[in-house]
Coordinates of C-alpha atoms and ligand atoms in Angstrom, one line a residue:
M1 CA -6.3 25.0 7.5
L2 CA -8.3 26.0 10.3
F3 CA -9.9 23.0 12.9
R4 CA -12.7 25.5 12.3
D5 CA -13.0 24.5 8.5
V6 CA -13.2 21.0 9.4
A7 CA -15.5 20.7 11.6
G8 CA -17.3 22.3 9.8
C9 CA -17.3 19.6 6.7
Y10 CA -18.3 17.5 9.1
E11 CA -21.4 19.1 10.5
K12 CA -22.7 19.6 7.1
L13 CA -21.5 15.8 6.1
E14 CA -23.2 14.1 9.2
G15 CA -27.0 15.8 7.4
I16 CA -26.7 14.2 4.0
S17 CA -27.2 10.8 3.2
S18 CA -26.2 11.3 -0.6
R19 CA -22.6 10.0 -1.5
L20 CA -22.7 12.2 -4.7
E21 CA -22.9 15.3 -2.5
M22 CA -20.5 13.9 0.9
M23 CA -18.6 13.6 -1.9
G24 CA -18.7 17.2 -3.5
L25 CA -18.2 18.6 0.3
L26 CA -15.2 16.6 0.6
S27 CA -13.5 17.6 -2.5
Q28 CA -13.6 20.7 -1.6
L29 CA -11.9 20.7 2.0
F30 CA -9.1 17.9 0.8
K31 CA -9.0 21.0 -1.9
G32 CA -8.7 23.8 0.9
A33 CA -5.8 21.6 2.5
G34 CA -1.8 22.3 2.5
K35 CA 0.7 20.0 0.6
G36 CA 2.0 19.6 4.3
E37 CA -1.6 19.4 6.0
I38 CA -3.4 16.6 3.7
R39 CA -2.4 13.3 5.6
A40 CA -3.1 14.6 8.6
L41 CA -7.1 15.9 7.7
V42 CA -6.9 12.2 5.8
Y43 CA -6.4 10.0 8.6
M44 CA -8.7 12.2 11.0
T45 CA -12.1 11.6 8.5
Q46 CA -10.9 8.3 8.8
G47 CA -11.5 8.4 12.3
I48 CA -7.3 7.3 13.2
L49 CA -4.3 8.9 13.6
A50 CA -1.8 6.4 11.8
P51 CA -2.7 4.0 8.5
N52 CA -4.0 0.4 11.2
F53 CA -0.7 -1.2 11.1
E54 CA 1.6 1.6 12.8
G55 CA -0.4 0.0 15.9
V56 CA -1.2 4.2 17.0
E57 CA -3.9 4.6 19.8
F58 CA -5.5 6.7 21.9
G59 CA -5.0 5.2 24.8
V60 CA -8.2 7.5 25.7
A61 CA -11.2 5.9 28.5
E62 CA -14.7 7.1 27.7
K63 CA -14.6 8.3 31.4
M64 CA -11.1 10.4 31.2
L65 CA -12.1 12.5 28.3
E66 CA -15.6 13.1 30.7
E67 CA -12.7 14.1 33.0
A68 CA -11.4 16.6 29.9
I69 CA -14.8 18.1 29.2
A70 CA -15.5 18.6 32.9
I71 CA -11.8 21.1 33.2
A72 CA -12.8 22.1 29.6
T73 CA -16.0 23.3 30.1
G74 CA -16.1 24.3 34.4
H75 CA -18.5 21.6 35.1
T76 CA -18.4 18.2 37.6
K77 CA -17.5 14.6 36.3
D78 CA -21.1 13.6 37.6
E79 CA -22.5 16.6 34.9
V80 CA -20.3 15.9 31.9
K81 CA -21.3 11.6 32.4
S82 CA -24.8 12.6 32.8
L83 CA -25.5 15.1 29.6
Y84 CA -23.7 12.0 27.6
E85 CA -26.1 9.1 28.9
K86 CA -28.7 11.0 27.9
R87 CA -26.3 12.4 24.9
G88 CA -25.7 8.9 23.8
D89 CA -22.8 10.8 21.8
M90 CA -19.7 12.3 23.9
G91 CA -19.7 15.3 20.2
A92 CA -23.1 16.5 21.8
A93 CA -21.8 16.2 25.1
A94 CA -18.8 18.8 24.5
F95 CA -21.1 20.7 22.3
E96 CA -23.6 21.6 24.5
L97 CA -21.7 22.2 27.9
R98 CA -18.6 24.0 25.7
K99 CA -21.3 26.1 24.5
G100 CA -22.8 26.5 27.4
S101 CA -19.7 27.1 29.4
K102 CA -18.6 31.1 31.6
L103 CA -14.6 29.8 30.5
R104 CA -13.8 31.7 27.8
C105 CA -12.3 30.2 25.2
M106 CA -8.2 29.7 26.8
S107 CA -6.2 30.8 23.3
E108 CA -6.2 33.7 21.4
D109 CA -5.5 31.9 18.6
E110 CA -7.6 29.7 16.4
L111 CA -6.2 25.9 15.9
S112 CA -5.6 24.4 12.6
I113 CA -5.1 21.2 11.7
G114 CA -2.0 20.0 12.0
D115 CA -2.2 22.3 16.0
V116 CA -5.4 19.5 16.9
Y117 CA -3.5 16.9 14.8
G118 CA -0.6 17.4 16.7
R119 CA -1.7 17.4 20.2
M120 CA -4.3 13.8 20.0
L121 CA -1.0 12.4 18.8
K122 CA 0.5 13.7 21.7
V123 CA -2.0 12.3 23.8
A124 CA -2.0 8.9 21.7
R125 CA 2.3 8.7 22.3
T126 CA 2.4 9.3 25.9
S127 CA 2.1 6.2 28.1
G128 CA 3.3 4.8 31.1
Q129 CA 3.4 6.3 34.7
G130 CA 1.2 8.8 36.2
S131 CA 0.2 9.1 31.8
K132 CA -4.1 8.6 32.4
D133 CA -3.5 12.1 34.4
A134 CA -1.6 13.5 31.2
K135 CA -3.9 12.8 28.6
I136 CA -6.5 14.0 30.9
K137 CA -5.1 17.5 30.7
M138 CA -3.5 17.6 27.1
L139 CA -7.4 17.1 26.0
A140 CA -8.1 19.0 28.7
A141 CA -6.6 21.7 27.1
V142 CA -7.6 21.3 23.7
L143 CA -10.9 21.1 24.2
A144 CA -10.6 24.7 26.6
S145 CA -9.5 26.8 23.2
A146 CA -12.4 25.5 20.8
S147 CA -15.7 26.2 19.7
P148 CA -18.3 24.3 20.6
P149 CA -18.6 22.7 17.0
E150 CA -15.5 21.7 17.3
A151 CA -15.2 20.3 20.8
K152 CA -18.0 18.3 19.6
Y153 CA -15.8 16.6 17.1
L154 CA -12.3 16.6 19.3
A155 CA -14.5 14.6 22.0
R156 CA -15.7 12.1 18.8
Y157 CA -12.2 11.4 17.9
P158 CA -10.6 9.6 20.4
I159 CA -12.8 7.3 21.5
G160 CA -13.2 6.2 17.6
Q161 CA -16.9 7.7 16.6
L162 CA -17.2 10.1 14.2
R163 CA -19.9 9.1 12.6
L164 CA -19.2 10.8 9.2
G165 CA -20.3 7.9 7.9
V166 CA -17.5 8.4 5.4
G167 CA -15.7 5.0 4.3
D168 CA -12.3 4.8 2.9
S169 CA -14.1 4.6 -1.1
T170 CA -15.9 7.7 -0.7
I171 CA -12.2 9.5 0.2
L172 CA -10.6 7.9 -2.6
E173 CA -13.0 9.2 -4.9
A174 CA -13.4 12.6 -3.0
L175 CA -9.6 13.4 -3.0
S176 CA -9.1 12.1 -6.7
I177 CA -12.2 15.3 -7.3
S178 CA -9.5 17.4 -5.2
M179 CA -7.2 16.8 -7.0
T180 CA -8.2 15.9 -10.6
G181 CA -11.6 17.5 -10.9
G182 CA -13.3 14.1 -11.6
R183 CA -13.3 10.4 -10.3
E184 CA -11.3 8.9 -13.0
A185 CA -8.0 9.0 -10.4
K186 CA -9.8 6.6 -8.0
K187 CA -8.7 3.4 -10.2
E188 CA -5.2 5.0 -9.4
L189 CA -5.6 6.5 -6.3
E190 CA -7.4 2.8 -5.1
N191 CA -4.3 1.4 -6.4
A192 CA -2.3 2.7 -5.0
Y193 CA -3.6 2.4 -1.9
N194 CA -3.9 -1.2 -2.0
L195 CA 0.5 -1.4 -2.3
C196 CA 0.8 1.1 0.7
S197 CA -2.5 0.2 3.2
D198 CA -1.5 4.0 3.8
L199 CA -4.3 7.0 2.5
G200 CA -2.9 9.0 4.4
E201 CA -0.2 8.3 2.2
V202 CA -1.8 8.3 -1.3
G203 CA -3.0 12.1 0.0
E204 CA 0.4 13.7 0.5
V205 CA 1.5 12.2 -2.9
L206 CA -1.1 12.8 -4.3
A207 CA -0.3 16.9 -3.6
K208 CA 3.4 16.7 -3.8
S209 CA 3.7 15.6 -6.4
G210 CA 0.8 14.5 -8.4
I211 CA -1.1 11.7 -9.7
S212 CA 1.7 10.6 -11.5
S213 CA 3.9 10.3 -8.8
I214 CA 0.0 7.8 -8.5
K215 CA 0.4 5.9 -11.1
S216 CA 4.1 4.8 -10.4
F217 CA 3.2 5.0 -7.0
S218 CA 5.0 0.7 -6.1
I219 CA 5.5 -1.3 -2.9
A220 CA 7.7 -1.1 0.1
L221 CA 9.1 -2.3 3.0
F222 CA 6.9 -2.6 6.2
K223 CA 4.2 -1.1 4.1
P224 CA 1.9 -3.8 4.5
I225 CA 0.3 -4.7 1.0
R226 CA -3.2 -5.4 1.1
P227 CA -3.7 -8.8 0.4
A228 CA -5.2 -10.7 -2.8
L229 CA -8.3 -12.1 -2.3
A230 CA -10.0 -15.5 -3.7
E231 CA -13.9 -15.4 -5.6
R232 CA -15.7 -18.8 -5.3
L233 CA -17.6 -21.1 -8.2
P234 CA -18.8 -24.5 -6.7
T235 CA -17.4 -26.8 -9.7
A236 CA -14.0 -28.6 -11.1
E237 CA -15.2 -28.1 -14.1
E238 CA -16.1 -23.9 -13.7
I239 CA -13.1 -23.0 -11.7
L240 CA -10.6 -25.0 -15.0
E241 CA -13.9 -23.6 -17.4
K242 CA -12.6 -19.9 -15.9
M243 CA -8.5 -20.5 -16.1
G244 CA -9.1 -21.3 -19.4
G245 CA -7.6 -24.7 -19.0
R246 CA -5.6 -25.2 -17.3
C247 CA -4.4 -23.5 -13.4
A248 CA -1.9 -24.1 -10.8
V249 CA -4.2 -25.7 -6.9
E250 CA -3.4 -25.2 -3.9
Q251 CA -4.4 -26.4 -0.6
K252 CA -5.9 -24.5 1.2
Y253 CA -4.9 -24.0 5.2
D254 CA -6.9 -23.3 7.8
G255 CA -4.3 -20.5 9.9
F256 CA -3.7 -17.0 10.2
R257 CA -2.5 -14.5 7.1
C258 CA 1.0 -13.7 8.1
Q259 CA 2.1 -11.2 5.4
V260 CA 5.7 -10.9 5.9
H261 CA 8.7 -8.6 5.3
K262 CA 12.5 -8.6 6.3
D263 CA 15.2 -6.0 5.6
G264 CA 18.1 -7.6 6.9
K265 CA 18.1 -8.2 10.6
K266 CA 14.8 -6.5 10.9
V267 CA 11.6 -8.7 10.4
R268 CA 7.8 -7.9 10.5
I269 CA 4.7 -9.2 10.4
Y270 CA 1.2 -7.8 8.8
S271 CA -2.2 -10.1 9.4
R272 CA -4.6 -10.1 6.8
N273 CA -6.0 -7.5 8.8
L274 CA -3.3 -5.1 8.4
E275 CA -2.2 -5.4 11.6
E276 CA 1.0 -5.1 13.5
T277 CA 0.7 -8.3 14.5
T278 CA 5.2 -9.9 14.9
G279 CA 5.1 -10.1 18.8
M280 CA 2.2 -13.3 18.0
Y281 CA 4.9 -14.6 16.1
P282 CA 8.4 -15.5 17.6
D283 CA 8.7 -18.8 16.5
I284 CA 7.5 -17.7 12.5
V285 CA 10.1 -14.4 13.7
G286 CA 13.2 -16.8 14.4
Y287 CA 12.2 -19.3 10.7
V288 CA 12.6 -15.8 8.9
H289 CA 15.8 -14.7 10.8
S290 CA 17.5 -18.4 10.4
G291 CA 16.5 -20.2 7.4
I292 CA 15.6 -17.5 5.5
K293 CA 18.7 -16.0 2.7
A294 CA 17.4 -12.9 1.3
E295 CA 18.4 -10.0 2.0
G296 CA 15.0 -8.7 1.1
I297 CA 12.2 -10.1 0.7
I298 CA 8.6 -9.3 1.2
F299 CA 5.9 -12.9 0.8
E300 CA 2.5 -14.5 2.0
G301 CA 1.6 -17.6 4.3
E302 CA -0.3 -19.1 5.7
A303 CA 1.2 -19.9 9.4
L304 CA -1.1 -23.1 11.1
A305 CA -1.0 -24.7 14.1
F306 CA 1.1 -28.5 12.8
N307 CA 2.9 -31.3 13.9
E308 CA 5.9 -31.7 12.4
S309 CA 6.8 -35.6 12.8
T310 CA 3.2 -37.2 12.2
G311 CA 2.2 -34.5 9.3
E312 CA -0.7 -33.7 10.8
F313 CA -2.9 -30.6 11.0
L314 CA -4.3 -29.2 13.4
P315 CA -8.0 -27.9 13.5
F316 CA -8.4 -24.3 14.2
Q317 CA -9.7 -24.3 17.2
E318 CA -6.4 -25.5 18.0
T319 CA -4.4 -22.9 16.1
I320 CA -6.5 -19.4 17.1
Q321 CA -5.6 -20.6 20.9
R322 CA -1.8 -19.0 19.5
K323 CA -4.2 -15.6 19.9
R324 CA -2.8 -13.9 22.3
K325 CA -1.6 -11.1 24.3
H326 CA 0.5 -13.0 27.5
G327 CA 3.0 -16.3 28.1
I328 CA 2.5 -16.2 23.7
E329 CA 6.8 -17.9 24.4
E330 CA 5.4 -20.7 26.6
K331 CA 2.6 -21.3 24.3
A332 CA 4.6 -20.9 21.1
A333 CA 6.5 -23.5 22.7
E334 CA 3.7 -25.8 23.0
L335 CA 1.5 -25.5 20.0
P336 CA 4.4 -24.3 17.1
L337 CA 3.3 -22.9 14.3
H338 CA 4.7 -24.2 10.6
L339 CA 4.3 -20.7 7.5
F340 CA 2.8 -22.6 4.8
A341 CA 4.4 -19.9 2.0
F342 CA 1.7 -19.1 -1.2
D343 CA 3.5 -16.3 -2.7
L344 CA 5.6 -13.4 -3.4
M345 CA 5.4 -9.9 -3.9
Y346 CA 9.6 -8.4 -3.5
L347 CA 13.0 -10.1 -3.3
N348 CA 16.3 -8.3 -2.7
G349 CA 15.3 -5.4 -5.0
K350 CA 13.1 -6.5 -6.9
D351 CA 9.4 -6.0 -6.9
Y352 CA 7.2 -9.1 -8.3
M353 CA 4.2 -7.5 -8.4
M354 CA 3.2 -7.5 -11.9
E355 CA 5.7 -11.3 -12.3
P356 CA 3.1 -14.3 -13.3
Y357 CA 2.0 -16.6 -10.4
E358 CA 4.8 -19.0 -11.7
K359 CA 8.0 -16.9 -11.7
R360 CA 6.6 -15.6 -8.0
R361 CA 6.7 -19.1 -7.2
S362 CA 9.7 -20.1 -8.3
A363 CA 12.0 -17.5 -7.6
L364 CA 9.5 -17.8 -3.5
E365 CA 10.9 -21.8 -3.6
A366 CA 14.4 -21.2 -3.8
A367 CA 13.5 -18.2 -1.0
V368 CA 11.7 -20.4 1.3
K369 CA 13.8 -23.5 0.5
G370 CA 15.2 -25.3 3.8
A371 CA 14.2 -22.9 5.7
K372 CA 13.2 -24.6 9.1
G373 CA 9.3 -24.3 9.5
I374 CA 8.6 -22.4 5.8
S375 CA 7.5 -24.7 2.9
P376 CA 6.0 -23.8 -0.7
T377 CA 2.1 -25.0 -0.5
A378 CA 1.2 -28.4 -2.1
R379 CA 0.5 -28.1 -5.2
I380 CA -0.4 -29.5 -8.7
I381 CA -1.2 -27.5 -12.2
A382 CA -4.5 -29.3 -13.1
D383 CA -5.5 -29.0 -17.1
A384 CA -9.0 -31.8 -16.3
P385 CA -11.2 -31.4 -13.4
R386 CA -10.6 -35.1 -12.5
E387 CA -6.9 -33.4 -11.4
L388 CA -8.6 -30.7 -9.2
E389 CA -10.9 -33.1 -8.1
G390 CA -8.7 -35.9 -6.6
F391 CA -6.3 -33.3 -5.2
F392 CA -9.6 -31.3 -3.8
E393 CA -10.5 -34.5 -1.9
E394 CA -6.8 -35.2 -1.0
S395 CA -6.5 -32.1 1.0
I396 CA -9.7 -33.4 2.4
E397 CA -9.1 -35.8 4.1
N398 CA -6.2 -34.2 5.2
G399 CA -8.3 -32.5 7.9
L400 CA -7.8 -29.4 5.4
E401 CA -11.1 -26.3 3.9
G402 CA -10.5 -27.3 -0.3
V403 CA -8.4 -25.7 -2.3
V404 CA -7.0 -22.6 -4.1
A405 CA -7.1 -22.7 -7.7
K406 CA -4.7 -20.3 -9.3
D407 CA -3.8 -18.0 -12.5
L408 CA -0.9 -18.9 -13.8
S409 CA -0.1 -15.8 -15.8
A410 CA -1.4 -13.5 -13.4
P411 CA 0.1 -11.0 -10.7
Y412 CA -0.4 -10.6 -7.4
I413 CA -3.4 -8.3 -7.7
A414 CA -3.4 -6.8 -4.4
G415 CA -6.9 -5.7 -2.0
A416 CA -9.0 -7.3 -4.1
R417 CA -11.4 -10.1 -5.0
E418 CA -10.3 -11.3 -7.9
F419 CA -10.5 -14.4 -10.3
S420 CA -6.7 -15.1 -10.7
W421 CA -8.0 -17.3 -7.8
I422 CA -10.6 -19.1 -7.3
K423 CA -11.1 -21.3 -4.0
M424 CA -13.5 -24.4 -3.3
K425 CA -14.6 -25.7 0.0
R426 CA -15.7 -29.0 1.5
S427 CA -19.3 -28.7 1.3
Y428 CA -21.9 -30.4 2.7
K429 CA -25.5 -30.5 0.9
G430 CA -28.1 -28.8 1.2
Q431 CA -25.8 -25.9 2.1
L432 CA -23.9 -23.1 1.1
S433 CA -20.7 -24.5 0.4
D434 CA -18.4 -21.6 2.0
T435 CA -19.3 -18.8 5.2
V436 CA -19.8 -15.7 5.1
D437 CA -18.3 -12.7 7.3
L438 CA -20.9 -10.1 8.1
V439 CA -20.7 -7.2 10.5
I440 CA -22.5 -6.6 13.2
V441 CA -24.6 -2.9 13.0
G442 CA -27.6 -3.4 15.6
Y443 CA -28.6 -5.7 18.5
F444 CA -31.6 -7.1 20.3
L445 CA -32.7 -8.1 23.6
G446 CA -33.3 -11.2 24.9
R447 CA -36.6 -12.4 25.6
G448 CA -37.9 -15.6 27.1
S449 CA -34.8 -17.4 28.4
R450 CA -32.5 -14.8 27.4
A451 CA -34.1 -12.3 29.0
A452 CA -31.3 -12.2 31.8
F453 CA -28.5 -12.1 29.4
R454 CA -30.4 -9.2 28.2
F455 CA -28.9 -10.4 24.8
G456 CA -30.9 -11.8 22.5
G457 CA -29.4 -11.7 18.4
L458 CA -27.4 -9.4 16.0
L459 CA -28.8 -7.9 13.4
C460 CA -26.2 -7.5 10.9
A461 CA -25.7 -6.8 7.8
V462 CA -22.9 -7.0 4.0
Y463 CA -21.0 -4.1 2.8
D464 CA -21.7 -3.0 -0.9
R465 CA -18.2 -1.6 -1.8
V466 CA -19.7 0.8 -4.1
K467 CA -22.4 2.6 -2.5
D468 CA -19.8 2.1 0.2
R469 CA -22.6 1.6 1.9
F470 CA -23.9 -1.4 4.5
E471 CA -27.0 -3.4 4.2
T472 CA -29.1 -6.2 6.4
I473 CA -29.1 -9.1 5.2
S474 CA -30.2 -11.3 8.6
K475 CA -30.9 -11.6 11.8
I476 CA -29.0 -14.1 14.0
G477 CA -30.0 -15.9 17.1
T478 CA -28.5 -19.4 17.4
G479 CA -25.2 -20.5 17.4
F480 CA -24.1 -18.2 21.1
T481 CA -22.8 -19.9 24.3
E482 CA -24.2 -18.4 27.3
A483 CA -20.8 -17.3 28.5
N484 CA -20.0 -15.3 24.1
M485 CA -24.0 -13.3 24.7
E486 CA -22.7 -12.0 28.1
A487 CA -19.8 -11.1 26.5
F488 CA -20.8 -10.1 23.2
R489 CA -23.1 -7.4 24.5
Q490 CA -20.6 -6.0 26.7
L491 CA -18.5 -5.7 23.6
L492 CA -21.4 -4.3 21.6
D493 CA -22.9 -1.8 24.2
K494 CA -19.5 0.1 24.0
S495 CA -20.3 0.6 20.0
V496 CA -24.4 1.8 21.2
V497 CA -25.1 4.6 19.6
R498 CA -28.7 6.5 19.2
A499 CA -29.6 6.4 15.7
K500 CA -29.4 3.9 12.4
P501 CA -26.0 4.4 11.7
A502 CA -25.0 6.7 8.5
R503 CA -23.9 4.3 6.4
L504 CA -26.8 1.6 7.2
E505 CA -30.2 0.7 4.7
S506 CA -32.1 -1.0 6.9
E507 CA -36.1 -1.2 7.7
I508 CA -35.9 -3.5 10.5
T509 CA -34.9 -2.0 14.0
P510 CA -33.7 -3.5 16.2
D511 CA -33.4 -2.7 20.2
F512 CA -30.5 -1.2 19.9
W513 CA -28.2 0.1 16.9
V514 CA -24.1 -0.9 16.1
E515 CA -21.7 1.5 14.5
P516 CA -21.1 -0.8 11.8
R517 CA -17.3 -2.0 13.2
Y518 CA -17.6 -5.7 14.7
V519 CA -17.0 -8.6 12.3
V520 CA -18.9 -12.1 12.8
T521 CA -18.2 -15.7 10.5
V522 CA -21.8 -17.2 10.0
R523 CA -23.0 -20.4 8.1
A524 CA -25.9 -20.5 6.3
D525 CA -28.2 -23.4 4.7
E526 CA -28.9 -20.8 1.7
I527 CA -29.5 -16.9 0.5
T528 CA -33.4 -16.3 -0.8
K529 CA -34.9 -13.4 -1.6
S530 CA -36.4 -11.3 1.4
P531 CA -38.7 -7.7 1.7
M532 CA -37.3 -7.3 5.0
H533 CA -33.6 -7.2 3.7
T534 CA -31.8 -4.4 1.8
C535 CA -28.7 -6.2 0.7
G536 CA -29.3 -5.9 -3.5
R537 CA -32.6 -4.8 -2.9
Q538 CA -34.6 -4.4 -6.1
R539 CA -37.9 -4.1 -7.4
D540 CA -39.3 -6.5 -9.4
E541 CA -41.6 -8.2 -11.9
E542 CA -44.1 -7.5 -9.4
G543 CA -43.0 -4.0 -7.8
N544 CA -42.4 -5.7 -4.5
E545 CA -39.0 -5.0 -3.4
T546 CA -37.0 -7.2 -2.3
G547 CA -33.6 -8.2 -1.4
Y548 CA -32.0 -11.1 -0.4
A549 CA -31.0 -13.0 3.2
L550 CA -29.9 -15.4 4.7
R551 CA -31.7 -18.7 5.7
F552 CA -30.8 -21.0 9.5
P553 CA -28.6 -18.3 10.2
R554 CA -26.0 -19.7 12.6
I555 CA -21.8 -17.8 14.1
V556 CA -19.6 -20.0 13.6
G557 CA -15.8 -20.2 13.9
D558 CA -14.6 -19.3 17.9
G559 CA -18.4 -17.7 18.4
F560 CA -16.7 -14.2 18.9
V561 CA -16.2 -11.2 16.9
R562 CA -13.2 -11.8 13.8
K563 CA -10.5 -9.9 15.3
D564 CA -9.0 -10.2 11.6
K565 CA -11.6 -8.1 9.7
G566 CA -12.9 -5.3 9.7
A567 CA -16.4 -3.5 7.6
A568 CA -15.2 -3.5 5.1
D569 CA -14.0 -6.9 4.6
A570 CA -17.6 -8.1 5.0
T571 CA -18.6 -10.2 2.9
T572 CA -19.9 -7.9 -0.3
T573 CA -23.5 -7.6 -2.4
K574 CA -21.6 -8.4 -4.9
E575 CA -20.7 -11.1 -3.9
I576 CA -24.1 -12.9 -2.1
I577 CA -25.1 -12.1 -5.4
E578 CA -23.5 -14.2 -6.9
M579 CA -23.4 -16.7 -4.0
Y580 CA -26.7 -17.1 -5.1
R581 CA -26.7 -16.9 -8.4
Q582 CA -24.2 -20.4 -8.0
Q583 CA -26.7 -21.7 -5.7
K584 CA -29.4 -22.1 -8.1
R585 CA -26.8 -23.3 -10.5
I586 CA -26.2 -26.5 -8.6
G587 CA -29.4 -27.1 -7.7
L588 CA -29.4 -26.0 -4.2
R589 CA -32.9 -24.1 -4.8
Ligands
AMP601 P1 -11.5 -16.8 2.9 O1 -11.1 -16.2 4.4 O2 -13.3 -18.0 2.6 O3 -11.7 -16.2 1.8 O4 -10.2 -17.7 2.1 C1 -8.8 -16.3 1.6 C2 -7.7 -17.6 2.8 O5 -7.4 -18.6 2.8 C3 -7.3 -16.1 2.4 O6 -6.6 -15.0 3.3 C4 -5.8 -17.2 3.0 O7 -5.0 -16.6 4.6 C5 -6.0 -18.3 3.5 N1 -4.9 -19.6 1.8 C6 -4.7 -20.9 2.5 N2 -4.4 -21.8 2.5 C7 -4.0 -20.6 0.6 C8 -3.2 -21.2 -0.1 N3 -3.0 -21.6 -0.7 N4 -3.1 -19.8 -1.9 C9 -4.1 -18.4 -1.3 N5 -4.7 -18.5 0.2 C10 -5.0 -19.1 1.7

């Protein structure tokens, strides 16, 4: 497949907002790709080179790209920089300069998708001394072989600004249409994606071996499974009713979610966000090596700072100090973590995903038995609200967040928020019992006393999974310290885009739009109806359009962006509507 066709499709995608049309275009593109090309094409459309957990990064800064464009088009670095600043888009700058360039296209042959992907991968893999210049040269060479529309996407790809407005869910649907003619296969494709967290792999298996292989897709060691998520319910009665009168209730620990994979001597740990984080946890890796006898295992747990001698759980503010790039060993010695294991997916050649919770749990208990630094989560089996409440109160007294109730007969449901796990967290009267995770889509300049920081607050959105769109729910102006206002501005400045991001629905225009990428945790007093926001927007009986908003929102946690969550992990519109209903039921409104 020629890269010209890919760039042509991307250009059309940018110009449309109808999801149906987008899927049509994308599915045509996928259809045209060879079986050996689909993996690269999927990654490219996602704007990445490899799935998150492989940790392949371009390592290309904007300045390097400016230099590469300068070399490829015969302009000076300053000319590139000033055009980039004027357009606010590296792609537009590359397009225009390539178009006006007196330098001919360097190559006789047209670029193929395989060429482009292979060369970009080489750029990413070049590291060490002198790598900066080598990367610039490689980028310049590929840009010099490109036509202007190709140059546009070649320039955007390495700096993570493809701006196609396409999310994973649209790609899954387009794959389904391209290979089966309809959208019906999406569910199976999504399931395969949940099991391997690698959309390129799913596309390739589908293209090479057909839908039957997708249906029989299974988990594999060192491919992280997309985590199961918990629903919420406010009372013990409702939880037990939903669970059929009897369920397990586990303590809910507030730390880092760890998915541990072990095969013989090889151990890897993946975060909730499916990044490989093995290096962060030398202590846990040690506990797995020394204490887990199984040859092969995949299990999950929550790691938190814990005083083994007093049995005291340390607050998240302590645990979070373990998130670092330097001085890891020293900090691990000062603040060791304990891993509370809560689920098992694989053990010694056997896939446990479809086994009921009780069976997974007993195999898990046996597998971690006696391991130093690892123990199963504390739990009870409850069949009366009183028991569940008692255990909840006890957990809170122990300094924990609450409990997670689990359906005794449910399988492990990867990548989905289902009622097989229901969380119940500490709730303050008059406040929403749970925080929400919102994605930043814009920011406001500071006024009055904040003018000096050039930062006044954030415009935030939730994610509508069905529409694969972001919808605004709140402006957030409180909870920031002076230091993190500065940090927010510096971070967001790098993701500023000129126009409203493609997948965002918003009636509010902030001072700067930001590419939806960063997630913050927010607490609010309640969810209200609002004509300003697009979250869950519907026409009411009087014909007014209203959506949902947050009352008194404020940033919580460590007050900065969540490193373990991406835009598609933000709280969904459906959850907000459900939380609004629950809030009404318990009389807060
Ligand atoms: P939340 O992040 O509030 O949606 O709560 C779900 C998170 O709680 C999971 O992603 C885990 O990281 C964490 N967690 C802590 N204890 C447990 C447990 N016993 N079972 C499942 N998840 C737990």
